[in-house]
DNA sequence: TGACACATACCAACCGGTCGGTATTAATTG
DNA sequence: CAATTAATACCGACCGGTTGGTATGTGTCA
């Protein structure tokens, strides 16, 4: 049995797909710079020739990996249960709860590829930086859509707009990952998500009176 | 004129001190892995011989740089004006405002060295990861002391404790830096700090002020 | 005189990237 | 229909520059 493994054909595992999957694992644990092309080839089980057949440079692989990660995330979140919640506020809380729930196990499995890469690349690899920015922007836009609905129904107590609040959720999550890596403990991240959730409840929560 | 530039003598600039200062600049813009020993030597204006006279390995330099960064930060914050504020809550808000105020100019000048390093090192350089964790912990402890005072006076509406909230402030700040790097715009960071401030006001302050 | 702070020269391993080649499949052609 | 052509996917030896690290020398000061 033979497949063609074309550029946008995902049903078989060509070298390109395998390299992209390997990039997610390896770069998230070693970082972009420390990850060598040989590392990627070994992890993907392909040769160097295959690597440079599909990607002109290591940076191009990084850019493709950011898009790959983005697509994967989009698939996970767009089909996640919380998305079916009617009330916008509850859906927003559902998003945070969902993000909290998928934290666990090994760090490279749940942390953010683009958050890792952009720290190393922002000053030295402009194209990679932009790819990471697009990836974050794309996910934030999904959150922003929810926030915008909440604001439409309950007003904007922040005065900073839906986009700003959506980006803040991403910042809190990215920062949570850094703490988890530093302490080598995923719970440091879930703890942060609890605070983020409380902030949103505080902003939009039902009781107009100050709680506690 | 000649100085000894001893290990703990800071009044003159020996090779060690210059290398540590260079590390702050270079690693914050290129990341730890992409920063070579030669980069550091060139930026510090010293030779490779001097480098390996003071540090046995590149990792040891990284560990020392984390401590150096920590000491620098400690100097800045312990003498900052907000520290003199009597009311603990106002002092806590003063901390966030101060952090917001020092954001600006070039990204490598105000972002966090250890937040950058730990992302690359957590899985591959345990000793460096621990040094970064200590550095974050040290700064968080300063914040925790303020938060503890606030909680002593006003109670803990989070139920997560002073330490957890202090760590969350660090997560929000670290995440703010990632957004700033991704968008190449310091304002992305200040925007996040505004949300963090609002969370603290929401927890301890008067009911959400009718800003806008 | 000897410990310290640096300088110079050097190295082996490793790195990203190149290159000539092969295997397989699809389209073209006589 | 077989033979030819062309394109794609992949292989792995190889290359020149770079990397972290070493070995050894030199000047200085207590």
CSV table of C-alpha atoms (C1' of nucleotides) in Angstrom, one decimal:
chain,number,residue,atom,x,y,z
A,1,UNK,CA,0.0,0.0,0.0
A,2,UNK,CA,1.4,3.4,-0.9
A,3,UNK,CA,0.3,6.9,-0.3
A,4,UNK,CA,1.4,10.1,-1.9
A,5,UNK,CA,1.6,12.1,1.3
A,6,UNK,CA,0.9,15.3,-0.6
A,7,UNK,CA,1.3,18.8,1.0
A,8,UNK,CA,-2.2,19.1,2.4
A,9,UNK,CA,-3.0,15.4,2.6
A,10,UNK,CA,-3.1,14.4,6.3
A,11,UNK,CA,-4.4,10.9,6.1
A,12,UNK,CA,-0.9,9.4,5.7
A,13,UNK,CA,2.3,10.2,7.5
A,14,UNK,CA,4.8,11.6,5.1
A,15,UNK,CA,8.2,12.9,6.3
A,16,UNK,CA,6.8,16.4,6.4
A,17,UNK,CA,4.0,15.5,8.8
A,18,UNK,CA,6.3,13.4,11.0
A,19,UNK,CA,8.8,16.3,11.1
A,20,UNK,CA,6.2,18.7,12.2
A,21,UNK,CA,4.9,16.4,14.9
A,22,UNK,CA,8.4,15.8,16.1
A,23,UNK,CA,9.0,19.6,16.2
A,24,UNK,CA,6.1,20.0,18.6
A,25,UNK,CA,7.6,17.5,21.0
A,26,UNK,CA,11.3,18.4,20.7
A,27,UNK,CA,11.2,22.2,20.5
A,28,UNK,CA,8.8,22.3,23.4
A,29,UNK,CA,11.3,20.5,25.6
A,30,UNK,CA,14.6,21.8,24.3
A,31,UNK,CA,13.7,25.2,22.8
A,32,UNK,CA,14.1,26.2,19.2
A,33,UNK,CA,17.8,27.1,19.1
A,34,UNK,CA,19.0,24.0,21.0
A,35,UNK,CA,17.0,21.8,18.7
A,36,UNK,CA,19.2,20.6,15.9
A,37,UNK,CA,18.0,19.5,12.5
A,38,UNK,CA,19.5,16.1,13.3
A,39,UNK,CA,17.4,16.0,16.5
A,40,UNK,CA,14.3,16.5,14.5
A,41,UNK,CA,15.2,13.9,11.9
A,42,UNK,CA,16.0,11.3,14.6
A,43,UNK,CA,12.7,12.0,16.4
A,44,UNK,CA,10.7,11.9,13.2
A,45,UNK,CA,12.6,8.9,11.9
A,46,UNK,CA,13.5,10.5,8.6
A,47,UNK,CA,16.8,11.5,7.0
A,48,UNK,CA,18.4,14.9,6.6
A,49,UNK,CA,17.7,14.7,2.9
A,50,UNK,CA,14.0,14.4,3.6
A,51,UNK,CA,14.2,17.4,6.0
A,52,UNK,CA,15.8,19.7,3.5
A,53,UNK,CA,13.5,18.4,0.8
A,54,UNK,CA,10.5,19.7,2.6
A,55,UNK,CA,12.0,22.8,4.4
A,56,UNK,CA,14.6,25.1,2.9
A,57,UNK,CA,16.0,26.1,6.3
A,58,UNK,CA,15.5,25.3,10.0
A,59,UNK,CA,13.7,28.6,10.4
A,60,UNK,CA,11.2,27.6,7.7
A,61,UNK,CA,10.5,24.4,9.7
A,62,UNK,CA,9.9,26.6,12.8
A,63,UNK,CA,7.4,28.7,10.9
A,64,UNK,CA,5.6,25.7,9.6
A,65,UNK,CA,5.6,24.2,13.1
A,66,UNK,CA,3.9,27.3,14.4
A,67,UNK,CA,1.2,27.0,11.8
A,68,UNK,CA,0.9,23.2,12.6
A,69,UNK,CA,0.6,23.9,16.3
A,70,UNK,CA,-2.0,26.6,15.6
A,71,UNK,CA,-4.1,24.2,13.4
A,72,UNK,CA,-3.9,21.5,16.1
A,73,UNK,CA,-5.0,23.9,18.8
A,74,UNK,CA,-7.8,25.2,16.6
A,75,UNK,CA,-9.0,21.7,16.1
A,76,UNK,CA,-9.0,21.0,19.9
A,77,UNK,CA,-10.8,24.2,21.0
A,78,UNK,CA,-13.3,24.5,18.2
A,79,UNK,CA,-14.7,21.0,19.0
A,80,UNK,CA,-14.3,21.3,22.8
A,81,UNK,CA,-17.5,20.9,24.9
A,82,UNK,CA,-17.4,24.4,26.4
A,83,UNK,CA,-18.0,25.8,22.9
A,84,UNK,CA,-21.5,24.6,23.0
A,85,UNK,CA,-22.5,26.5,26.1
A,86,UNK,CA,-25.2,29.1,25.3
A,87,UNK,CA,-24.5,31.8,27.7
A,88,UNK,CA,-21.4,33.8,26.6
A,89,UNK,CA,-20.1,34.3,30.1
A,90,UNK,CA,-20.4,30.7,31.0
A,91,UNK,CA,-18.7,29.8,27.7
A,92,UNK,CA,-15.8,32.1,28.7
A,93,UNK,CA,-15.5,30.5,32.1
A,94,UNK,CA,-15.8,27.2,30.3
A,95,UNK,CA,-12.8,28.1,28.2
A,96,UNK,CA,-10.7,28.8,31.2
A,97,UNK,CA,-11.8,25.6,32.9
A,98,UNK,CA,-11.0,23.7,29.8
A,99,UNK,CA,-7.6,25.1,29.6
A,100,UNK,CA,-7.1,24.3,33.3
A,101,UNK,CA,-8.3,20.8,32.7
A,102,UNK,CA,-5.8,19.9,29.9
A,103,UNK,CA,-2.9,20.9,32.1
A,104,UNK,CA,-1.2,17.8,33.5
A,105,UNK,CA,1.4,15.1,32.8
A,106,UNK,CA,4.6,16.1,31.1
A,107,UNK,CA,5.3,19.8,30.5
A,108,UNK,CA,6.2,19.5,26.8
A,109,UNK,CA,2.8,17.9,26.2
A,110,UNK,CA,0.7,20.9,27.2
A,111,UNK,CA,2.9,24.0,27.1
A,112,UNK,CA,2.8,26.4,24.2
A,113,UNK,CA,5.2,26.0,21.3
A,114,UNK,CA,4.9,29.5,20.0
A,115,UNK,CA,5.3,31.0,23.5
A,116,UNK,CA,8.6,29.1,23.8
A,117,UNK,CA,9.8,30.0,20.3
A,118,UNK,CA,9.0,33.7,20.3
A,119,UNK,CA,11.2,34.3,23.4
A,120,UNK,CA,14.2,33.0,21.5
A,121,UNK,CA,13.4,34.3,18.1
A,122,UNK,CA,11.8,37.7,18.5
A,123,UNK,CA,15.0,39.7,17.9
A,124,UNK,CA,16.9,37.4,15.7
A,125,UNK,CA,14.3,35.7,13.4
A,126,UNK,CA,11.7,38.2,12.3
A,127,UNK,CA,9.8,35.8,10.1
A,128,UNK,CA,9.6,33.2,12.9
A,129,UNK,CA,8.5,36.0,15.4
A,130,UNK,CA,5.7,36.9,13.0
A,131,UNK,CA,4.6,33.3,12.6
A,132,UNK,CA,4.4,33.0,16.4
A,133,UNK,CA,2.5,36.3,16.6
A,134,UNK,CA,0.0,35.1,14.1
A,135,UNK,CA,-0.5,31.9,16.0
A,136,UNK,CA,-1.2,33.7,19.3
A,137,UNK,CA,-3.4,36.2,17.5
A,138,UNK,CA,-5.4,33.5,15.9
A,139,UNK,CA,-6.2,31.8,19.2
A,140,UNK,CA,-6.8,35.1,20.9
A,141,UNK,CA,-9.3,36.0,18.2
A,142,UNK,CA,-11.4,33.0,19.2
A,143,UNK,CA,-11.3,34.1,22.8
A,144,UNK,CA,-12.0,37.6,21.7
A,145,UNK,CA,-15.2,36.5,20.0
A,146,UNK,CA,-16.5,35.1,23.2
A,147,UNK,CA,-15.4,38.1,25.3
A,148,UNK,CA,-17.1,40.4,22.8
A,149,UNK,CA,-20.4,38.5,23.3
A,150,UNK,CA,-20.1,38.8,27.1
A,151,UNK,CA,-19.4,42.5,26.8
A,152,UNK,CA,-22.3,43.0,24.4
A,153,UNK,CA,-24.6,41.5,27.1
A,154,UNK,CA,-23.0,42.9,30.2
A,155,UNK,CA,-20.9,45.9,29.3
A,156,UNK,CA,-17.2,46.4,29.5
A,157,UNK,CA,-16.1,47.0,33.1
A,158,UNK,CA,-12.5,47.2,32.0
A,159,UNK,CA,-12.7,50.0,29.4
A,160,UNK,CA,-9.9,48.2,27.5
A,161,UNK,CA,-12.0,46.3,25.0
A,162,UNK,CA,-12.6,42.7,24.2
A,163,UNK,CA,-9.3,42.2,22.4
A,164,UNK,CA,-7.3,43.5,25.3
A,165,UNK,CA,-9.0,41.1,27.7
A,166,UNK,CA,-8.6,38.2,25.3
A,167,UNK,CA,-4.9,38.9,25.0
A,168,UNK,CA,-4.6,39.1,28.8
A,169,UNK,CA,-6.0,35.6,29.2
A,170,UNK,CA,-3.3,34.5,26.8
A,171,UNK,CA,-0.6,36.3,28.8
A,172,UNK,CA,-1.8,34.7,32.1
A,173,UNK,CA,-1.7,31.3,30.4
A,174,UNK,CA,1.8,31.8,29.0
A,175,UNK,CA,3.0,33.1,32.3
A,176,UNK,CA,1.5,30.1,34.0
A,177,UNK,CA,3.5,27.8,31.8
A,178,UNK,CA,6.7,29.7,32.7
A,179,UNK,CA,6.0,29.2,36.4
A,180,UNK,CA,5.3,25.5,35.8
A,181,UNK,CA,8.6,25.1,34.0
A,182,UNK,CA,10.5,26.9,36.6
A,183,UNK,CA,9.1,25.0,39.5
A,184,UNK,CA,8.8,21.8,37.4
A,185,UNK,CA,5.2,21.5,38.7
A,186,UNK,CA,2.1,21.7,36.5
A,187,UNK,CA,0.1,22.8,39.6
A,188,UNK,CA,1.8,26.2,39.5
A,189,UNK,CA,0.0,26.6,36.2
A,190,UNK,CA,-3.4,25.5,37.4
A,191,UNK,CA,-3.1,27.8,40.3
A,192,UNK,CA,-2.7,30.7,38.0
A,193,UNK,CA,-5.7,29.7,35.9
A,194,UNK,CA,-7.8,29.8,39.1
A,195,UNK,CA,-6.8,33.5,39.5
A,196,UNK,CA,-7.6,34.2,35.9
A,197,UNK,CA,-11.0,32.6,36.3
A,198,UNK,CA,-11.6,34.7,39.4
A,199,UNK,CA,-10.7,37.9,37.5
A,200,UNK,CA,-13.3,37.1,34.9
A,201,UNK,CA,-15.9,36.3,37.4
A,202,UNK,CA,-15.1,39.5,39.2
A,203,UNK,CA,-15.5,41.5,36.0
A,204,UNK,CA,-18.7,39.9,34.7
A,205,UNK,CA,-20.1,37.8,37.5
A,206,UNK,CA,-23.7,38.1,38.5
A,207,UNK,CA,-23.6,39.6,41.9
A,208,UNK,CA,-23.3,43.4,41.4
A,209,UNK,CA,-22.3,43.6,45.0
A,210,UNK,CA,-18.7,43.0,46.1
A,211,UNK,CA,-18.3,39.4,47.1
A,212,UNK,CA,-17.0,38.5,50.6
B,1,UNK,CA,45.2,52.0,37.1
B,2,UNK,CA,44.5,48.5,38.0
B,3,UNK,CA,41.9,46.8,40.1
B,4,UNK,CA,41.6,43.3,41.4
B,5,UNK,CA,37.9,42.9,40.6
B,6,UNK,CA,37.5,40.2,43.2
B,7,UNK,CA,34.7,37.8,43.2
B,8,UNK,CA,32.4,39.8,45.4
B,9,UNK,CA,33.9,43.2,44.8
B,10,UNK,CA,31.6,45.3,42.7
B,11,UNK,CA,33.4,48.7,42.7
B,12,UNK,CA,35.6,47.9,39.7
B,13,UNK,CA,34.7,46.1,36.5
B,14,UNK,CA,36.7,43.0,36.2
B,15,UNK,CA,36.1,40.5,33.4
B,16,UNK,CA,33.6,38.6,35.5
B,17,UNK,CA,31.4,41.6,36.2
B,18,UNK,CA,31.5,42.6,32.5
B,19,UNK,CA,30.6,39.1,31.4
B,20,UNK,CA,27.6,39.1,33.7
B,21,UNK,CA,26.4,42.5,32.5
B,22,UNK,CA,26.9,41.3,28.9
B,23,UNK,CA,24.9,38.2,29.6
B,24,UNK,CA,22.0,40.2,30.7
B,25,UNK,CA,21.9,42.1,27.4
B,26,UNK,CA,22.8,39.3,25.0
B,27,UNK,CA,20.8,36.4,26.5
B,28,UNK,CA,17.7,38.6,26.8
B,29,UNK,CA,17.8,39.3,23.1
B,30,UNK,CA,19.0,36.0,21.6
B,31,UNK,CA,18.1,33.5,24.3
B,32,UNK,CA,20.4,31.2,26.2
B,33,UNK,CA,21.1,28.5,23.6
B,34,UNK,CA,21.7,30.9,20.7
B,35,UNK,CA,24.1,33.0,22.8
B,36,UNK,CA,27.6,31.7,22.3
B,37,UNK,CA,30.6,32.1,24.6
B,38,UNK,CA,32.2,34.2,21.9
B,39,UNK,CA,29.1,36.5,21.7
B,40,UNK,CA,29.5,37.1,25.4
B,41,UNK,CA,33.2,37.7,25.2
B,42,UNK,CA,32.8,40.1,22.4
B,43,UNK,CA,30.0,42.0,24.1
B,44,UNK,CA,32.0,42.1,27.4
B,45,UNK,CA,35.2,43.0,25.6
B,46,UNK,CA,37.1,40.1,27.1
B,47,UNK,CA,38.9,37.1,25.7
B,48,UNK,CA,37.8,33.5,25.9
B,49,UNK,CA,40.5,32.8,28.3
B,50,UNK,CA,39.0,35.2,30.7
B,51,UNK,CA,35.6,33.6,30.3
B,52,UNK,CA,36.8,30.1,31.3
B,53,UNK,CA,38.9,31.5,34.0
B,54,UNK,CA,35.8,32.8,35.8
B,55,UNK,CA,33.3,30.2,34.7
B,56,UNK,CA,33.9,26.5,34.2
B,57,UNK,CA,31.1,26.1,31.6
B,58,UNK,CA,28.6,28.2,29.8
B,59,UNK,CA,25.9,26.8,32.0
B,60,UNK,CA,27.8,28.1,35.1
B,61,UNK,CA,27.7,31.5,33.5
B,62,UNK,CA,24.0,31.2,33.0
B,63,UNK,CA,23.5,30.3,36.7
B,64,UNK,CA,25.6,33.2,37.8
B,65,UNK,CA,23.7,35.5,35.4
B,66,UNK,CA,20.5,34.5,37.0
B,67,UNK,CA,21.8,35.4,40.4
B,68,UNK,CA,23.3,38.6,39.0
B,69,UNK,CA,19.9,39.5,37.5
B,70,UNK,CA,18.2,38.7,40.8
B,71,UNK,CA,20.6,40.9,42.8
B,72,UNK,CA,20.0,43.7,40.3
B,73,UNK,CA,16.3,43.4,40.5
B,74,UNK,CA,16.4,43.3,44.3
B,75,UNK,CA,18.4,46.5,44.3
B,76,UNK,CA,15.9,48.2,42.1
B,77,UNK,CA,12.7,47.2,43.9
B,78,UNK,CA,13.9,47.4,47.4
B,79,UNK,CA,14.8,51.1,46.9
B,80,UNK,CA,11.8,51.9,44.7
B,81,UNK,CA,9.5,54.7,45.9
B,82,UNK,CA,6.4,52.4,46.2
B,83,UNK,CA,8.1,50.5,49.0
B,84,UNK,CA,7.7,53.5,51.3
B,85,UNK,CA,4.0,53.5,51.0
B,86,UNK,CA,2.4,52.8,54.3
B,87,UNK,CA,-0.9,51.2,53.4
B,88,UNK,CA,-0.2,47.6,52.3
B,89,UNK,CA,-2.8,47.6,49.6
B,90,UNK,CA,-1.6,50.9,48.1
B,91,UNK,CA,2.0,49.5,48.3
B,92,UNK,CA,0.8,46.4,46.3
B,93,UNK,CA,-0.8,48.6,43.7
B,94,UNK,CA,2.3,50.7,43.8
B,95,UNK,CA,4.3,47.7,42.9
B,96,UNK,CA,2.2,47.0,39.8
B,97,UNK,CA,2.3,50.6,38.8
B,98,UNK,CA,6.1,50.6,39.2
B,99,UNK,CA,6.5,47.5,37.1
B,100,UNK,CA,4.2,49.1,34.5
B,101,UNK,CA,6.2,52.3,34.5
B,102,UNK,CA,9.6,50.6,33.8
B,103,UNK,CA,8.3,49.0,30.7
B,104,UNK,CA,9.4,50.9,27.6
B,105,UNK,CA,12.2,51.3,25.1
B,106,UNK,CA,14.0,48.2,23.8
B,107,UNK,CA,12.6,44.8,24.8
B,108,UNK,CA,15.9,43.3,26.0
B,109,UNK,CA,16.2,46.2,28.5
B,110,UNK,CA,13.1,45.4,30.5
B,111,UNK,CA,12.2,41.8,30.0
B,112,UNK,CA,13.1,39.0,32.4
B,113,UNK,CA,16.3,37.1,31.9
B,114,UNK,CA,15.2,34.1,34.0
B,115,UNK,CA,11.8,33.8,32.3
B,116,UNK,CA,13.6,33.6,29.0
B,117,UNK,CA,16.2,31.1,30.2
B,118,UNK,CA,13.9,28.8,32.0
B,119,UNK,CA,11.9,28.1,28.9
B,120,UNK,CA,14.9,26.7,27.1
B,121,UNK,CA,16.6,25.1,30.1
B,122,UNK,CA,13.9,23.5,32.2
B,123,UNK,CA,14.2,20.1,30.6
B,124,UNK,CA,17.9,20.0,29.6
B,125,UNK,CA,19.8,22.0,32.2
B,126,UNK,CA,18.4,21.1,35.7
B,127,UNK,CA,20.9,23.3,37.5
B,128,UNK,CA,20.1,26.3,35.4
B,129,UNK,CA,16.4,25.7,35.8
B,130,UNK,CA,16.8,25.7,39.6
B,131,UNK,CA,18.7,28.9,39.5
B,132,UNK,CA,15.9,30.5,37.5
B,133,UNK,CA,13.3,29.1,39.9
B,134,UNK,CA,15.3,30.6,42.8
B,135,UNK,CA,15.4,33.9,41.1
B,136,UNK,CA,11.7,34.0,40.5
B,137,UNK,CA,11.0,32.7,44.0
B,138,UNK,CA,13.1,35.4,45.5
B,139,UNK,CA,11.3,38.2,43.8
B,140,UNK,CA,7.9,36.6,44.4
B,141,UNK,CA,8.7,36.4,48.1
B,142,UNK,CA,9.1,40.2,48.2
B,143,UNK,CA,5.7,40.5,46.6
B,144,UNK,CA,4.3,37.8,48.9
B,145,UNK,CA,5.3,39.8,51.9
B,146,UNK,CA,3.2,42.8,50.7
B,147,UNK,CA,0.3,40.6,49.8
B,148,UNK,CA,0.4,38.9,53.2
B,149,UNK,CA,0.1,42.3,54.8
B,150,UNK,CA,-2.9,43.1,52.7
B,151,UNK,CA,-4.6,39.8,53.5
B,152,UNK,CA,-3.9,40.3,57.2
B,153,UNK,CA,-5.7,43.6,57.0
B,154,UNK,CA,-8.5,42.7,54.6
B,155,UNK,CA,-8.8,39.0,54.5
B,156,UNK,CA,-8.1,36.6,51.6
B,157,UNK,CA,-10.9,36.7,49.1
B,158,UNK,CA,-9.1,34.1,46.9
B,159,UNK,CA,-8.7,31.4,49.4
B,160,UNK,CA,-5.4,30.5,47.7
B,161,UNK,CA,-3.1,32.3,50.0
B,162,UNK,CA,-0.6,35.1,49.7
B,163,UNK,CA,2.0,33.0,47.9
B,164,UNK,CA,-0.3,31.9,45.2
B,165,UNK,CA,-1.4,35.5,44.4
B,166,UNK,CA,2.2,36.7,44.5
B,167,UNK,CA,3.1,34.0,42.0
B,168,UNK,CA,0.2,34.9,39.8
B,169,UNK,CA,1.4,38.5,39.6
B,170,UNK,CA,4.7,37.1,38.3
B,171,UNK,CA,2.9,34.9,35.8
B,172,UNK,CA,0.9,37.8,34.5
B,173,UNK,CA,4.1,39.8,34.1
B,174,UNK,CA,6.0,37.0,32.4
B,175,UNK,CA,3.1,36.5,30.0
B,176,UNK,CA,3.0,40.2,29.3
B,177,UNK,CA,6.6,40.0,28.2
B,178,UNK,CA,5.8,37.2,25.8
B,179,UNK,CA,3.0,39.1,24.2
B,180,UNK,CA,5.3,42.2,23.9
B,181,UNK,CA,7.9,40.1,22.2
B,182,UNK,CA,5.4,38.4,19.9
B,183,UNK,CA,3.8,41.7,18.8
B,184,UNK,CA,7.1,43.6,19.1
B,185,UNK,CA,5.3,46.3,21.1
B,186,UNK,CA,5.8,47.1,24.7
B,187,UNK,CA,2.3,48.4,25.0
B,188,UNK,CA,1.0,44.8,24.8
B,189,UNK,CA,2.7,44.4,28.1
B,190,UNK,CA,1.5,47.5,29.8
B,191,UNK,CA,-2.0,46.6,28.7
B,192,UNK,CA,-1.7,43.3,30.7
B,193,UNK,CA,-0.4,45.1,33.7
B,194,UNK,CA,-3.6,47.2,33.7
B,195,UNK,CA,-5.7,44.0,33.9
B,196,UNK,CA,-3.5,42.7,36.7
B,197,UNK,CA,-4.0,45.9,38.6
B,198,UNK,CA,-7.7,45.7,38.2
B,199,UNK,CA,-7.7,42.1,39.5
B,200,UNK,CA,-6.0,43.3,42.7
B,201,UNK,CA,-8.3,46.2,43.1
B,202,UNK,CA,-11.2,43.9,42.5
B,203,UNK,CA,-10.0,41.6,45.2
B,204,UNK,CA,-9.1,44.1,47.9
B,205,UNK,CA,-10.2,47.5,46.8
B,206,UNK,CA,-13.6,49.2,46.5
B,207,UNK,CA,-16.2,47.7,44.2
B,208,UNK,CA,-15.1,48.0,40.5
B,209,UNK,CA,-14.6,51.7,40.0
B,210,UNK,CA,-16.7,53.2,37.2
B,211,UNK,CA,-13.7,54.1,35.0
B,212,UNK,CA,-14.3,54.2,31.2
C,1,DT,C1',57.9,33.5,44.7
C,2,DG,C1',53.7,32.2,43.8
C,3,DA,C1',48.8,33.0,43.4
C,4,DC,C1',45.8,35.4,40.5
C,5,DA,C1',43.8,37.5,36.3
C,6,DC,C1',43.9,37.4,32.0
C,7,DA,C1',45.7,36.4,26.8
C,8,DT,C1',46.8,33.4,22.7
C,9,DA,C1',46.6,29.4,20.1
C,10,DC,C1',44.4,25.5,19.3
C,11,DC,C1',41.1,21.4,18.9
C,12,DA,C1',37.6,17.8,18.1
C,13,DA,C1',32.8,17.6,17.8
C,14,DC,C1',29.0,19.4,16.0
C,15,DC,C1',26.1,22.4,13.2
C,16,DG,C1',23.1,23.9,9.2
C,17,DG,C1',23.1,23.2,4.7
C,18,DT,C1',24.6,21.1,-0.1
C,19,DC,C1',24.8,17.7,-3.5
C,20,DG,C1',24.5,13.8,-6.5
C,21,DG,C1',21.9,10.0,-6.6
C,22,DT,C1',17.7,6.5,-6.3
C,23,DA,C1',12.9,4.8,-6.0
C,24,DT,C1',8.2,5.4,-7.2
C,25,DT,C1',4.4,7.2,-9.6
C,26,DA,C1',1.8,9.9,-13.2
C,27,DA,C1',1.5,11.9,-17.6
C,28,DT,C1',3.0,11.7,-22.4
C,29,DT,C1',3.8,9.6,-26.7
C,30,DG,C1',4.4,6.6,-30.7
D,1,DC,C1',0.2,-0.9,-24.9
D,2,DA,C1',5.2,-0.3,-23.8
D,3,DA,C1',8.6,3.1,-23.7
D,4,DT,C1',9.9,7.7,-22.3
D,5,DT,C1',9.7,11.7,-19.7
D,6,DA,C1',9.0,14.4,-15.7
D,7,DA,C1',8.0,15.3,-11.2
D,8,DT,C1',8.1,14.1,-6.4
D,9,DA,C1',9.9,12.0,-2.2
D,10,DC,C1',13.6,10.6,-0.1
D,11,DC,C1',18.5,9.1,0.9
D,12,DG,C1',23.1,9.7,3.1
D,13,DA,C1',27.9,11.2,2.3
D,14,DC,C1',30.0,15.3,2.6
D,15,DC,C1',31.5,20.4,3.6
D,16,DG,C1',33.1,24.6,5.7
D,17,DG,C1',32.3,27.3,9.5
D,18,DT,C1',31.2,27.4,14.4
D,19,DT,C1',31.1,25.8,19.1
D,20,DG,C1',32.3,24.9,23.9
D,21,DG,C1',36.2,23.8,26.0
D,22,DT,C1',41.6,23.2,26.8
D,23,DA,C1',46.5,23.9,27.2
D,24,DT,C1',49.9,26.9,27.9
D,25,DG,C1',52.0,31.4,28.3
D,26,DT,C1',52.6,36.1,30.4
D,27,DG,C1',52.3,40.1,33.3
D,28,DT,C1',51.3,41.9,37.9
D,29,DC,C1',51.0,42.5,42.7
D,30,DA,C1',51.4,41.1,47.6
